[in-house]
Short mmCIF file of C-alpha atoms in Angstrom, two decimals:
data_model
loop_
_atom_site.label_atom_id
_atom_site.label_comp_id
_atom_site.label_asym_id
_atom_site.label_seq_id
_atom_site.Cartn_x
_atom_site.Cartn_y
_atom_site.Cartn_z
CA UNK A 1 68.38 34.95 -121.83
CA UNK A 2 68.48 37.63 -119.11
CA UNK A 3 68.53 34.93 -116.44
CA UNK A 4 71.51 33.25 -118.07
CA UNK A 5 73.31 36.54 -118.47
CA UNK A 6 72.71 37.36 -114.82
CA UNK A 7 74.10 33.98 -113.82
CA UNK A 8 77.18 34.67 -115.93
CA UNK A 9 77.42 38.11 -114.33
CA UNK A 10 77.37 36.57 -110.86
CA UNK A 11 80.13 34.17 -111.88
CA UNK A 12 82.29 36.89 -113.39
CA UNK A 13 81.84 39.20 -110.39
CA UNK A 14 82.62 36.44 -107.95
CA UNK A 15 85.70 35.17 -109.80
CA UNK A 16 86.92 38.76 -110.23
CA UNK A 17 86.50 39.27 -106.49
CA UNK A 18 88.55 36.17 -105.74
CA UNK A 19 91.31 37.17 -108.16
CA UNK A 20 91.44 40.68 -106.68
CA UNK A 21 91.59 39.22 -103.18
CA UNK A 22 94.52 36.98 -104.14
CA UNK A 23 96.33 39.89 -105.82
CA UNK A 24 95.90 42.06 -102.73
CA UNK A 25 97.25 39.29 -100.49
CA UNK A 26 100.31 38.74 -102.70
CA UNK A 27 101.13 42.46 -102.83
CA UNK A 28 100.55 43.06 -99.15
CA UNK A 29 102.00 39.98 -97.65
CA UNK A 30 112.73 46.27 -84.15
CA UNK A 31 114.71 46.83 -82.16
CA UNK A 32 113.90 48.77 -79.09
CA UNK A 33 116.70 49.86 -76.76
CA UNK A 34 114.31 48.91 -73.97
CA UNK A 35 114.21 49.32 -70.28
CA UNK A 36 117.22 51.47 -69.62
CA UNK A 37 116.48 51.03 -65.94
CA UNK A 38 118.98 48.84 -64.20
CA UNK A 39 122.66 48.13 -64.20
CA UNK A 40 123.01 44.34 -64.27
CA UNK A 41 125.71 41.80 -64.94
CA UNK A 42 124.17 40.78 -68.27
CA UNK A 43 126.57 41.27 -71.19
CA UNK A 44 124.30 40.25 -74.05
CA UNK A 45 123.17 42.91 -76.45
CA UNK A 46 119.52 43.71 -76.88
CA UNK A 47 117.43 46.24 -78.75
CA UNK A 48 115.35 49.00 -77.26
CA UNK A 49 113.39 52.03 -78.52
CA UNK A 50 115.06 55.38 -78.26
CA UNK A 51 113.27 58.49 -77.01
CA UNK A 52 112.07 59.24 -80.57
CA UNK A 53 110.55 55.83 -81.06
CA UNK A 54 113.22 54.78 -83.55
CA UNK A 55 115.00 51.51 -82.86
CA UNK A 56 118.70 51.35 -82.13
CA UNK A 57 120.73 49.23 -84.51
CA UNK A 58 121.92 46.57 -82.11
CA UNK A 59 121.87 42.81 -82.38
CA UNK A 60 119.52 40.52 -80.52
CA UNK A 61 119.73 36.80 -80.11
CA UNK A 62 116.12 35.89 -80.83
CA UNK A 63 114.74 32.95 -78.95
CA UNK A 64 117.46 32.95 -76.29
CA UNK A 65 116.42 33.42 -72.69
CA UNK A 66 118.69 35.57 -70.52
CA UNK A 67 116.92 35.01 -67.23
CA UNK A 68 114.70 32.55 -65.46
CA UNK A 69 111.46 31.39 -67.05
CA UNK A 70 108.29 31.56 -64.98
CA UNK A 71 104.82 30.31 -65.92
CA UNK A 72 101.52 32.04 -65.26
CA UNK A 73 98.27 30.19 -65.93
CA UNK A 74 94.63 31.25 -65.89
CA UNK A 75 91.62 29.32 -67.15
CA UNK A 76 92.16 30.57 -70.73
CA UNK A 77 95.82 31.60 -70.95
CA UNK A 78 99.19 30.07 -70.13
CA UNK A 79 102.08 32.54 -70.30
CA UNK A 80 105.82 32.04 -70.04
CA UNK A 81 107.72 35.11 -68.83
CA UNK A 82 111.46 35.71 -68.99
CA UNK A 83 112.71 37.46 -65.85
CA UNK A 84 115.28 39.23 -68.03
CA UNK A 85 113.17 42.20 -69.09
CA UNK A 86 109.92 40.58 -67.99
CA UNK A 87 108.91 39.80 -71.58
CA UNK A 88 106.16 37.35 -72.52
CA UNK A 89 108.06 34.79 -74.58
CA UNK A 90 105.31 32.20 -74.92
CA UNK A 91 101.51 32.29 -74.84
CA UNK A 92 99.17 29.31 -75.13
CA UNK A 93 95.43 29.71 -75.72
CA UNK A 94 94.01 26.90 -73.59
CA UNK A 95 90.48 27.01 -75.06
CA UNK A 96 91.63 26.69 -78.70
CA UNK A 97 93.12 23.55 -80.20
CA UNK A 98 95.78 23.73 -82.91
CA UNK A 99 93.75 21.63 -85.32
CA UNK A 100 90.63 19.52 -85.24
CA UNK A 101 92.80 16.42 -84.77
CA UNK A 102 95.47 18.00 -82.55
CA UNK A 103 94.05 19.03 -79.19
CA UNK A 104 97.24 20.83 -78.10
CA UNK A 105 96.53 24.52 -77.41
CA UNK A 106 97.32 27.17 -79.97
CA UNK A 107 100.71 28.78 -79.29
CA UNK A 108 100.18 32.38 -80.30
CA UNK A 109 103.54 33.57 -78.95
CA UNK A 110 106.76 31.55 -78.84
CA UNK A 111 110.42 32.58 -79.18
CA UNK A 112 111.57 29.05 -79.94
CA UNK A 113 111.12 27.22 -83.20
CA UNK A 114 110.80 28.45 -86.76
CA UNK A 115 108.27 31.20 -86.03
CA UNK A 116 109.59 33.48 -83.30
CA UNK A 117 107.07 35.82 -81.77
CA UNK A 118 107.06 37.69 -78.44
CA UNK A 119 105.41 40.55 -76.54
CA UNK A 120 108.06 42.82 -75.03
CA UNK A 121 107.63 45.75 -72.68
CA UNK A 122 109.63 47.99 -70.38
CA UNK A 123 110.65 51.48 -69.37
CA UNK A 124 112.78 54.11 -71.13
CA UNK A 125 114.64 57.01 -69.58
CA UNK A 126 116.07 57.87 -66.21
CA UNK A 127 119.64 58.15 -67.55
CA UNK A 128 120.41 54.61 -66.54
CA UNK A 129 122.48 51.92 -68.19
CA UNK A 130 121.76 50.23 -71.51
CA UNK A 131 121.11 46.76 -70.11
CA UNK A 132 117.63 45.47 -69.30
CA UNK A 133 116.88 44.56 -65.70
CA UNK A 134 117.03 41.06 -64.36
CA UNK A 135 113.85 40.89 -62.31
CA UNK A 136 113.42 38.91 -59.12
CA UNK A 137 110.26 36.93 -58.38
CA UNK A 138 109.08 34.98 -55.34
CA UNK A 139 108.30 31.77 -57.25
CA UNK A 140 108.38 30.37 -60.75
CA UNK A 141 104.85 28.99 -61.09
CA UNK A 142 101.61 30.94 -60.74
CA UNK A 143 98.13 29.50 -61.32
CA UNK A 144 94.65 30.88 -60.93
CA UNK A 145 93.17 28.96 -58.02
CA UNK A 146 89.56 27.89 -57.75
CA UNK A 147 87.41 30.82 -56.65
CA UNK A 148 90.00 33.41 -57.69
CA UNK A 149 89.07 36.08 -60.21
CA UNK A 150 92.63 37.22 -60.95
CA UNK A 151 96.25 36.45 -60.35
CA UNK A 152 99.13 38.94 -60.08
CA UNK A 153 102.80 38.31 -60.78
CA UNK A 154 105.08 40.99 -59.25
CA UNK A 155 108.59 41.24 -60.74
CA UNK A 156 111.02 43.57 -58.93
CA UNK A 157 114.39 45.14 -59.74
CA UNK A 158 116.46 47.87 -58.07
CA UNK A 159 119.04 50.00 -59.87
CA UNK A 160 122.32 51.38 -58.55
CA UNK A 161 120.63 54.62 -57.45
CA UNK A 162 118.12 52.80 -55.28
CA UNK A 163 115.13 53.23 -57.58
CA UNK A 164 112.80 50.24 -57.24
CA UNK A 165 110.91 49.04 -60.30
CA UNK A 166 108.01 46.62 -59.88
CA UNK A 167 106.50 45.13 -63.01
CA UNK A 168 103.10 43.64 -62.24
CA UNK A 169 101.50 41.25 -64.75
CA UNK A 170 97.83 40.48 -64.05
CA UNK A 171 95.65 37.76 -65.56
CA UNK A 172 91.90 37.74 -64.95
CA UNK A 173 89.53 34.80 -65.13
CA UNK A 174 88.09 34.29 -68.61
CA UNK A 175 90.03 37.25 -70.04
CA UNK A 176 92.65 37.47 -72.80
CA UNK A 177 93.53 41.02 -71.80
CA UNK A 178 96.75 40.97 -69.76
CA UNK A 179 97.39 44.01 -67.57
CA UNK A 180 101.05 45.13 -67.45
CA UNK A 181 101.73 47.86 -64.86
CA UNK A 182 104.94 49.48 -63.63
CA UNK A 183 105.27 50.90 -60.16
CA UNK A 184 108.34 53.10 -59.80
CA UNK A 185 109.56 54.08 -56.28
CA UNK A 186 112.15 56.83 -56.56
CA UNK A 187 114.36 56.38 -53.51
CA UNK A 188 117.16 58.38 -55.16
CA UNK A 189 118.05 62.02 -54.51
CA UNK A 190 117.13 63.32 -57.97
CA UNK A 191 113.93 63.39 -60.02
CA UNK A 192 113.64 60.84 -62.80
CA UNK A 193 111.61 60.83 -66.01
CA UNK A 194 110.47 57.54 -67.48
CA UNK A 195 108.40 56.36 -70.42
CA UNK A 196 106.75 53.00 -70.91
CA UNK A 197 106.98 51.00 -74.11
CA UNK A 198 105.37 47.82 -75.41
CA UNK A 199 106.11 46.08 -78.67
CA UNK A 200 105.33 42.94 -80.60
CA UNK A 201 108.20 41.26 -82.40
CA UNK A 202 108.12 38.39 -84.85
CA UNK A 203 110.14 37.09 -87.75
CA UNK A 204 108.62 37.79 -91.12
CA UNK A 205 107.83 34.27 -92.25
CA UNK A 206 105.06 34.31 -94.83
CA UNK A 207 101.79 32.92 -93.50
CA UNK A 208 100.63 29.58 -94.81
CA UNK A 209 97.38 29.24 -96.66
CA UNK A 210 95.76 32.21 -98.29
CA UNK A 211 94.40 30.50 -101.41
CA UNK A 212 91.12 31.99 -102.59
CA UNK A 213 88.87 30.52 -99.90
CA UNK A 214 91.31 30.92 -97.02
CA UNK A 215 92.81 34.42 -96.84
CA UNK A 216 95.43 34.54 -94.10
CA UNK A 217 96.87 37.97 -93.40
CA UNK A 218 99.90 38.03 -91.15
CA UNK A 219 101.24 41.47 -90.33
CA UNK A 220 100.81 44.61 -88.32
CA UNK A 221 97.97 47.04 -87.67
CA UNK A 222 97.41 50.14 -85.59
CA UNK A 223 94.78 52.62 -84.48
CA UNK A 224 95.29 56.33 -83.95
CA UNK A 225 93.29 59.53 -83.69
CA UNK A 226 93.56 59.90 -87.48
CA UNK A 227 92.97 56.27 -88.44
CA UNK A 228 90.45 54.11 -86.60
CA UNK A 229 92.08 51.02 -88.08
CA UNK A 230 94.98 50.72 -90.48
CA UNK A 231 96.93 47.69 -91.60
CA UNK A 232 100.71 48.06 -91.59
CA UNK A 233 102.14 45.10 -93.43
CA UNK A 234 105.62 43.64 -93.14
CA UNK A 235 106.30 45.23 -96.54
CA UNK A 236 105.17 48.62 -95.18
CA UNK A 237 107.55 48.22 -92.24
CA UNK A 238 110.37 47.36 -94.61
CA UNK A 239 109.64 50.40 -96.80
CA UNK A 240 109.45 52.84 -93.91
CA UNK A 241 109.06 52.98 -90.13
CA UNK A 242 105.73 53.90 -88.62
CA UNK A 243 106.04 57.05 -86.53
CA UNK A 244 102.71 58.44 -85.36
CA UNK A 245 101.88 60.71 -82.42
CA UNK A 246 98.39 60.13 -81.12
CA UNK A 247 96.18 60.25 -78.09
CA UNK A 248 95.32 56.72 -77.04
CA UNK A 249 95.58 54.26 -79.92
CA UNK A 250 96.99 50.75 -80.06
CA UNK A 251 99.31 48.51 -82.11
CA UNK A 252 98.82 44.87 -83.08
CA UNK A 253 100.14 41.87 -84.96
CA UNK A 254 97.40 39.92 -86.72
CA UNK A 255 96.82 36.52 -88.23
CA UNK A 256 93.66 34.64 -89.14
CA UNK A 257 91.44 34.24 -86.06
CA UNK A 258 94.04 35.45 -83.51
CA UNK A 259 95.73 38.71 -82.54
CA UNK A 260 98.27 40.16 -80.15
CA UNK A 261 97.97 43.87 -79.36
CA UNK A 262 99.50 46.43 -77.02
CA UNK A 263 97.08 49.00 -75.61
CA UNK A 264 98.89 52.04 -74.13
CA UNK A 265 97.26 54.56 -71.76
CA UNK A 266 94.16 55.87 -73.54
CA UNK A 267 94.09 59.20 -71.68
CA UNK A 268 97.56 60.35 -72.79
CA UNK A 269 99.70 60.92 -75.87
CA UNK A 270 101.68 58.01 -77.29
CA UNK A 271 104.15 57.37 -80.09
CA UNK A 272 103.32 54.43 -82.34
CA UNK A 273 106.36 53.02 -84.12
CA UNK A 274 107.57 50.11 -86.20
CA UNK A 275 110.88 48.77 -87.45
CA UNK A 276 112.02 45.98 -89.72
CA UNK A 277 115.44 44.42 -89.94
CA UNK A 278 117.46 41.22 -89.62
CA UNK A 279 114.42 39.16 -90.59
CA UNK A 280 112.23 40.57 -87.80
CA UNK A 281 109.35 43.03 -87.76
CA UNK A 282 108.38 45.08 -84.72
CA UNK A 283 105.48 47.35 -83.96
CA UNK A 284 105.02 49.12 -80.67
CA UNK A 285 104.19 52.20 -78.63
CA UNK A 286 106.01 54.63 -76.33
CA UNK A 287 103.96 56.48 -73.74
CA UNK A 288 104.27 60.09 -72.65
CA UNK A 289 107.04 60.75 -70.07
CA UNK A 290 106.26 60.82 -66.39
CA UNK A 291 108.45 62.67 -63.92
CA UNK A 292 108.85 61.18 -60.44
CA UNK A 293 110.31 63.35 -57.69
CA UNK A 294 112.68 61.98 -55.01
CA UNK A 295 110.82 60.03 -52.38
CA UNK A 296 107.74 59.74 -54.58
CA UNK A 297 106.26 56.83 -56.52
CA UNK A 298 104.18 56.53 -59.68
CA UNK A 299 102.43 53.83 -61.70
CA UNK A 300 102.43 53.48 -65.48
CA UNK A 301 99.79 51.17 -66.93
CA UNK A 302 99.16 49.31 -70.18
CA UNK A 303 97.64 46.04 -71.31
CA UNK A 304 98.21 43.38 -73.92
CA UNK A 305 95.48 41.47 -75.73
CA UNK A 306 96.76 37.96 -76.44
CA UNK A 307 94.09 35.70 -77.82
CA UNK A 308 91.29 35.05 -80.29
CA UNK A 309 89.62 37.90 -82.16
CA UNK A 310 86.46 38.08 -80.08
CA UNK A 311 84.83 41.29 -81.26
CA UNK A 312 82.65 42.14 -78.26
CA UNK A 313 85.45 41.62 -75.75
CA UNK A 314 88.05 43.41 -77.87
CA UNK A 315 85.76 46.42 -78.32
CA UNK A 316 85.49 46.67 -74.52
CA UNK A 317 89.28 46.76 -74.15
CA UNK A 318 90.06 49.62 -76.56
CA UNK A 319 88.20 51.67 -79.18
CA UNK A 320 88.22 50.02 -82.61
CA UNK A 321 90.25 47.01 -81.46
CA UNK A 322 87.42 44.81 -82.75
CA UNK A 323 88.22 45.99 -86.29
CA UNK A 324 91.24 43.67 -86.26
CA UNK A 325 88.81 40.92 -87.32
CA UNK A 326 89.52 40.60 -91.03
CA UNK A 327 86.15 41.38 -92.62
CA UNK A 328 87.59 42.99 -95.75
CA UNK A 329 86.38 46.26 -97.25
CA UNK A 330 82.72 45.44 -96.54
CA UNK A 331 83.30 45.22 -92.79
CA UNK A 332 80.41 47.67 -92.15
CA UNK A 333 78.05 45.03 -93.59
CA UNK A 334 79.89 41.97 -92.29
CA UNK A 335 79.89 43.13 -88.66
CA UNK A 336 76.10 43.52 -88.24
CA UNK A 337 75.49 40.34 -90.25
CA UNK A 338 77.79 38.36 -87.97
CA UNK A 339 76.21 39.87 -84.87
CA UNK A 340 72.86 38.70 -86.17
CA UNK A 341 74.34 35.27 -86.97
CA UNK A 342 75.69 35.14 -83.41
CA UNK A 343 72.23 35.99 -82.07
CA UNK A 344 70.70 33.15 -84.09
CA UNK A 345 73.37 30.80 -82.75
CA UNK A 346 72.43 31.78 -79.20
CA UNK A 347 68.91 30.58 -79.99
CA UNK A 348 69.68 27.28 -81.75
CA UNK A 349 73.14 26.37 -80.38
CA UNK A 350 74.50 25.20 -83.74
CA UNK A 351 76.46 27.42 -86.13
CA UNK A 352 75.39 25.38 -89.17
CA UNK A 353 71.72 25.79 -88.30
CA UNK A 354 72.35 29.49 -87.66
CA UNK A 355 73.86 29.79 -91.17
CA UNK A 356 70.76 28.14 -92.65
CA UNK A 357 68.49 30.51 -90.72
CA UNK A 358 70.37 33.65 -91.74
CA UNK A 359 70.31 32.47 -95.36
CA UNK A 360 66.54 32.00 -95.22
CA UNK A 361 66.10 35.41 -93.60
CA UNK A 362 68.37 37.21 -96.09
CA UNK A 363 66.64 35.54 -99.04
CA UNK A 364 63.27 36.40 -97.52
CA UNK A 365 64.20 40.05 -97.14
CA UNK A 366 65.49 40.09 -100.71
CA UNK A 367 62.38 38.35 -102.10
CA UNK A 368 60.70 41.53 -103.40
CA UNK A 369 63.84 42.26 -105.42
CA UNK A 370 63.99 38.65 -106.63
CA UNK A 371 60.37 38.79 -107.68
CA UNK A 372 60.98 42.05 -109.53
CA UNK A 373 64.01 40.50 -111.18
CA UNK A 374 62.17 37.49 -112.63
CA UNK A 375 59.15 39.60 -113.61
CA UNK A 376 61.43 42.01 -115.43
CA UNK A 377 63.23 39.12 -117.11
CA UNK A 378 59.91 37.67 -118.30
CA UNK A 379 58.76 41.00 -119.69
CA UNK A 380 62.07 41.53 -121.44
CA UNK A 381 61.74 38.11 -123.09
CA UNK A 382 58.27 39.08 -124.32
CA UNK A 383 59.73 42.17 -125.94
CA UNK A 384 62.47 40.28 -127.77
CA UNK A 385 60.57 40.10 -131.13
CA UNK A 386 59.79 43.83 -131.05
CA UNK A 387 63.34 44.68 -130.03
CA UNK A 388 64.70 42.52 -132.85
CA UNK A 389 62.47 44.33 -135.32
CA UNK A 390 63.71 47.71 -134.11
CA UNK A 391 67.33 46.63 -134.44
CA UNK A 392 66.70 45.53 -138.00
CA UNK A 393 64.77 48.71 -138.87
CA UNK A 394 67.44 51.05 -137.47
CA UNK A 395 70.48 48.89 -138.17
CA UNK A 396 72.36 51.83 -139.69
CA UNK A 397 71.36 54.47 -137.13
CA UNK A 398 72.40 53.70 -133.56
CA UNK A 399 70.94 56.90 -132.14
CA UNK A 400 67.45 56.29 -133.54
CA UNK A 401 67.67 52.67 -132.49
CA UNK A 402 68.41 53.70 -128.88
CA UNK A 403 65.57 56.25 -128.90
CA UNK A 404 63.13 53.67 -130.28
CA UNK A 405 64.23 51.18 -127.61
CA UNK A 406 63.67 53.70 -124.82
CA UNK A 407 60.22 54.54 -126.17
CA UNK A 408 59.38 50.84 -126.26
CA UNK A 409 60.53 50.37 -122.65
CA UNK A 410 58.48 53.38 -121.57
CA UNK A 411 55.39 52.21 -123.43
CA UNK A 412 55.58 48.67 -122.05
CA UNK A 413 56.62 49.92 -118.55
CA UNK A 414 59.76 47.77 -118.51
CA UNK A 415 63.03 48.61 -116.75
CA UNK A 416 65.93 47.15 -118.79
CA UNK A 417 68.07 47.11 -115.64
CA UNK A 418 65.40 45.37 -113.58
CA UNK A 419 67.11 42.00 -113.96
CA UNK A 420 70.60 43.25 -113.08
CA UNK A 421 69.88 45.59 -110.17
CA UNK A 422 68.78 42.88 -107.69
CA UNK A 423 71.93 40.89 -108.51
CA UNK A 424 74.09 43.98 -107.94
CA UNK A 425 72.41 44.58 -104.57
CA UNK A 426 72.78 40.97 -103.45
CA UNK A 427 76.50 40.66 -104.28
CA UNK A 428 77.73 42.92 -101.42
CA UNK A 429 75.67 40.87 -98.97
CA UNK A 430 77.19 37.63 -100.25
CA UNK A 431 80.74 39.02 -100.13
CA UNK A 432 80.13 40.40 -96.61
CA UNK A 433 78.92 36.98 -95.43
CA UNK A 434 81.90 35.38 -97.18
CA UNK A 435 84.29 37.47 -95.08
CA UNK A 436 82.23 36.99 -91.93
CA UNK A 437 82.42 33.19 -92.27
CA UNK A 438 86.16 33.26 -92.97
CA UNK A 439 87.19 35.81 -90.36
CA UNK A 440 85.13 34.79 -87.33
CA UNK A 441 87.01 32.66 -84.83
CA UNK A 442 83.67 31.45 -83.45
CA UNK A 443 83.26 29.29 -86.58
CA UNK A 444 86.75 27.79 -86.22
CA UNK A 445 86.36 24.03 -85.53
CA UNK A 446 82.60 24.56 -85.12
CA UNK A 447 80.71 21.34 -86.01
CA UNK A 448 77.47 21.19 -87.97
CA UNK A 449 76.18 17.64 -88.27
CA UNK A 450 77.04 14.25 -89.76
CA UNK A 451 80.40 14.48 -91.57
CA UNK A 452 80.85 18.27 -91.15
CA UNK A 453 82.98 18.67 -88.03
CA UNK A 454 84.50 22.07 -88.86
CA UNK A 455 82.54 24.78 -90.65
CA UNK A 456 85.75 26.77 -91.24
CA UNK A 457 87.36 23.89 -93.16
CA UNK A 458 86.48 22.41 -96.53
CA UNK A 459 84.05 19.52 -96.80
CA UNK A 460 86.26 16.40 -96.42
CA UNK A 461 84.06 14.37 -98.80
CA UNK A 462 83.08 17.27 -101.14
CA UNK A 463 79.39 16.43 -100.74
CA UNK A 464 78.24 20.02 -100.14
CA UNK A 465 80.12 21.45 -103.18
CA UNK A 466 78.65 18.73 -105.44
CA UNK A 467 75.14 19.44 -104.15
CA UNK A 468 75.75 23.15 -104.65
CA UNK A 469 76.82 22.53 -108.27
CA UNK A 470 73.73 20.38 -108.85
CA UNK A 471 71.44 23.09 -107.46
CA UNK A 472 73.10 25.66 -109.69
CA UNK A 473 72.54 23.41 -112.71
CA UNK A 474 68.86 23.07 -111.79
CA UNK A 475 68.52 26.86 -111.61
CA UNK A 476 69.93 27.00 -115.14
CA UNK A 477 67.48 24.37 -116.36
CA UNK A 478 64.54 26.29 -114.87
CA UNK A 479 65.63 29.50 -116.58
CA UNK A 480 64.94 29.04 -120.31
CA UNK A 481 67.22 31.01 -122.57
CA UNK A 482 67.08 32.29 -126.10
CA UNK A 483 70.86 32.17 -126.48
CA UNK A 484 71.59 30.64 -129.86
CA UNK A 485 75.35 31.09 -129.99
CA UNK A 486 77.00 27.66 -129.34
CA UNK A 487 79.97 29.25 -127.57
CA UNK A 488 77.72 31.15 -125.12
CA UNK A 489 75.74 27.98 -124.49
CA UNK A 490 78.92 26.08 -123.63
CA UNK A 491 80.06 28.85 -121.29
CA UNK A 492 76.73 28.80 -119.47
CA UNK A 493 76.79 25.01 -119.18
CA UNK A 494 80.31 25.18 -117.78
CA UNK A 495 79.45 27.67 -115.00
CA UNK A 496 78.06 25.10 -112.49
CA UNK A 497 81.13 22.94 -113.05
CA UNK A 498 83.50 25.88 -112.54
CA UNK A 499 81.74 26.96 -109.36
CA UNK A 500 81.79 23.40 -108.03
CA UNK A 501 85.56 23.23 -108.53
CA UNK A 502 86.01 26.58 -106.74
CA UNK A 503 83.84 25.50 -103.82
CA UNK A 504 85.72 22.23 -103.31
CA UNK A 505 88.33 24.27 -101.39
CA UNK A 506 86.00 26.71 -99.65
CA UNK A 507 85.00 26.48 -95.97
CA UNK A 508 82.00 24.21 -95.61
CA UNK A 509 80.08 27.00 -93.82
CA UNK A 510 80.28 29.16 -96.91
CA UNK A 511 79.31 26.27 -99.20
CA UNK A 512 76.36 25.52 -96.91
CA UNK A 513 75.22 29.13 -97.22
CA UNK A 514 75.44 29.04 -101.03
CA UNK A 515 73.70 25.65 -101.24
CA UNK A 516 70.79 26.77 -99.06
CA UNK A 517 70.62 30.04 -101.00
CA UNK A 518 70.35 28.10 -104.28
CA UNK A 519 67.63 25.87 -102.87
CA UNK A 520 65.65 28.91 -101.73
CA UNK A 521 66.17 30.48 -105.17
CA UNK A 522 64.74 27.36 -106.79
CA UNK A 523 61.68 27.53 -104.54
CA UNK A 524 61.22 31.26 -105.11
CA UNK A 525 61.70 30.85 -108.86
CA UNK A 526 59.02 28.16 -108.97
CA UNK A 527 56.54 30.32 -107.02
CA UNK A 528 57.24 33.40 -109.14
CA UNK A 529 56.84 31.54 -112.45
CA UNK A 530 53.57 30.01 -111.25
CA UNK A 531 52.33 33.47 -110.36
CA UNK A 532 53.36 34.78 -113.77
CA UNK A 533 51.60 31.85 -115.47
CA UNK A 534 48.40 32.65 -113.59
CA UNK A 535 48.69 36.19 -114.93
CA UNK A 536 49.32 34.79 -118.42
CA UNK A 537 52.72 36.47 -118.69
CA UNK A 538 55.03 33.49 -118.42
CA UNK A 539 52.79 31.26 -120.56
CA UNK A 540 52.74 33.84 -123.35
CA UNK A 541 56.51 33.99 -123.06
CA UNK A 542 56.73 30.23 -123.54
CA UNK A 543 54.42 30.33 -126.58
CA UNK A 544 56.49 33.05 -128.22
CA UNK A 545 59.64 30.98 -127.74
CA UNK A 546 57.99 27.94 -129.27
#
């Protein structure tokens, strides 16, 4: 009976977790007056951050280019830059296909189409005009040549006072971290003070997907001295603007598997801000001011991560940037588990095989607890007649009944929680692996074998979920129960069916983990029961039931 109750407990905990996850997703589904640096002939209105980090209430024609478009291409990134403001208005991730069947690269940023998304940056201050500069560039097409490790794109503009602004965008080979630097040459007769800003802007279209097995957060996040990592949803932005002063830090816009982030200077103070309005959400930073004397020059530096959520590389770019990988509230377990999974993959070269190996290792480590669980369950079943007698004897006195039960447990050296504790300890590990499988871009479009071509997608023929349900049914059959209530029996019989239906829509990598885990449980259960039979414990249990 304890085995059946534990199985029901697992089901209830797991379904409760899924329901909570869906509830959290449903309840958590800017302008910057930028670059006041140059007086140009552009008449269109734009939006730029003020000195306080709050956005001015001016209109912007999203998706419309005001200048010339130039393309910059490395081996992993293809960027489109608008010379009006020097913003990144399109970004393609060349190593990542849109879908398994569509080999076109993922477009993380794009100001055209239904979902408008861009990475803007510029300078504030200097008592210049409100318009953004129209930069000049030597050519319109830049590509990383063979043998090159990086490519630089210099954009230049000069204001009416003779101050020269050079915006330098640098792409490095194999890197998704884009350096954005400003060199300011003050050829005027007065000192100037400038600040740098960077922001991510997108319209607040709700992300697709997000049903139980496929959580898909789309929204903001930031890191500061007070918060290593904090989500800032579109709803949060609508309710109130972010306004945080911090040393270092970063801001980001996230979605499943991919992220865009601005990383300001880490050795200075920055303002992190957000704004929501007119169907758009913005999150950005403003750096500390820098004063440049006449005849002097200065450089202000930042970078933008535009790419997949690769934890090791993101951690090297900025502190805690790797936390943008959506590992849920058990991230401190998910992270080391995934690192170990990644290590196993480096040995075998197949993510599916790595999942099988980590399942075997986790179940092996948990074997002492599993053994204790089944031993405790067997002992508890042996005590059922005595426990029943005590309940009948002290039916009218709950306190004496509890005392008699505790004395019985102590005498027989049985822990009544021995069957539940191992389950409680294993659930966090399962949930952590669940998030690791769903949040790791490395598993996106990763093949296993035969018909499984994408471990992050559901099994197209539902073979793994059916096998998982069958293995769960076999575990039930091997765990005899004393449940006599017909309703409880029906509930227990329905559990494998319910789980099979749930897992039809889960990523095949997660179903593979659960299937292998069930198979190992069956093997362990058989070994444990044989050991108990040799000791005479399990056989006596069977005789008492008969």
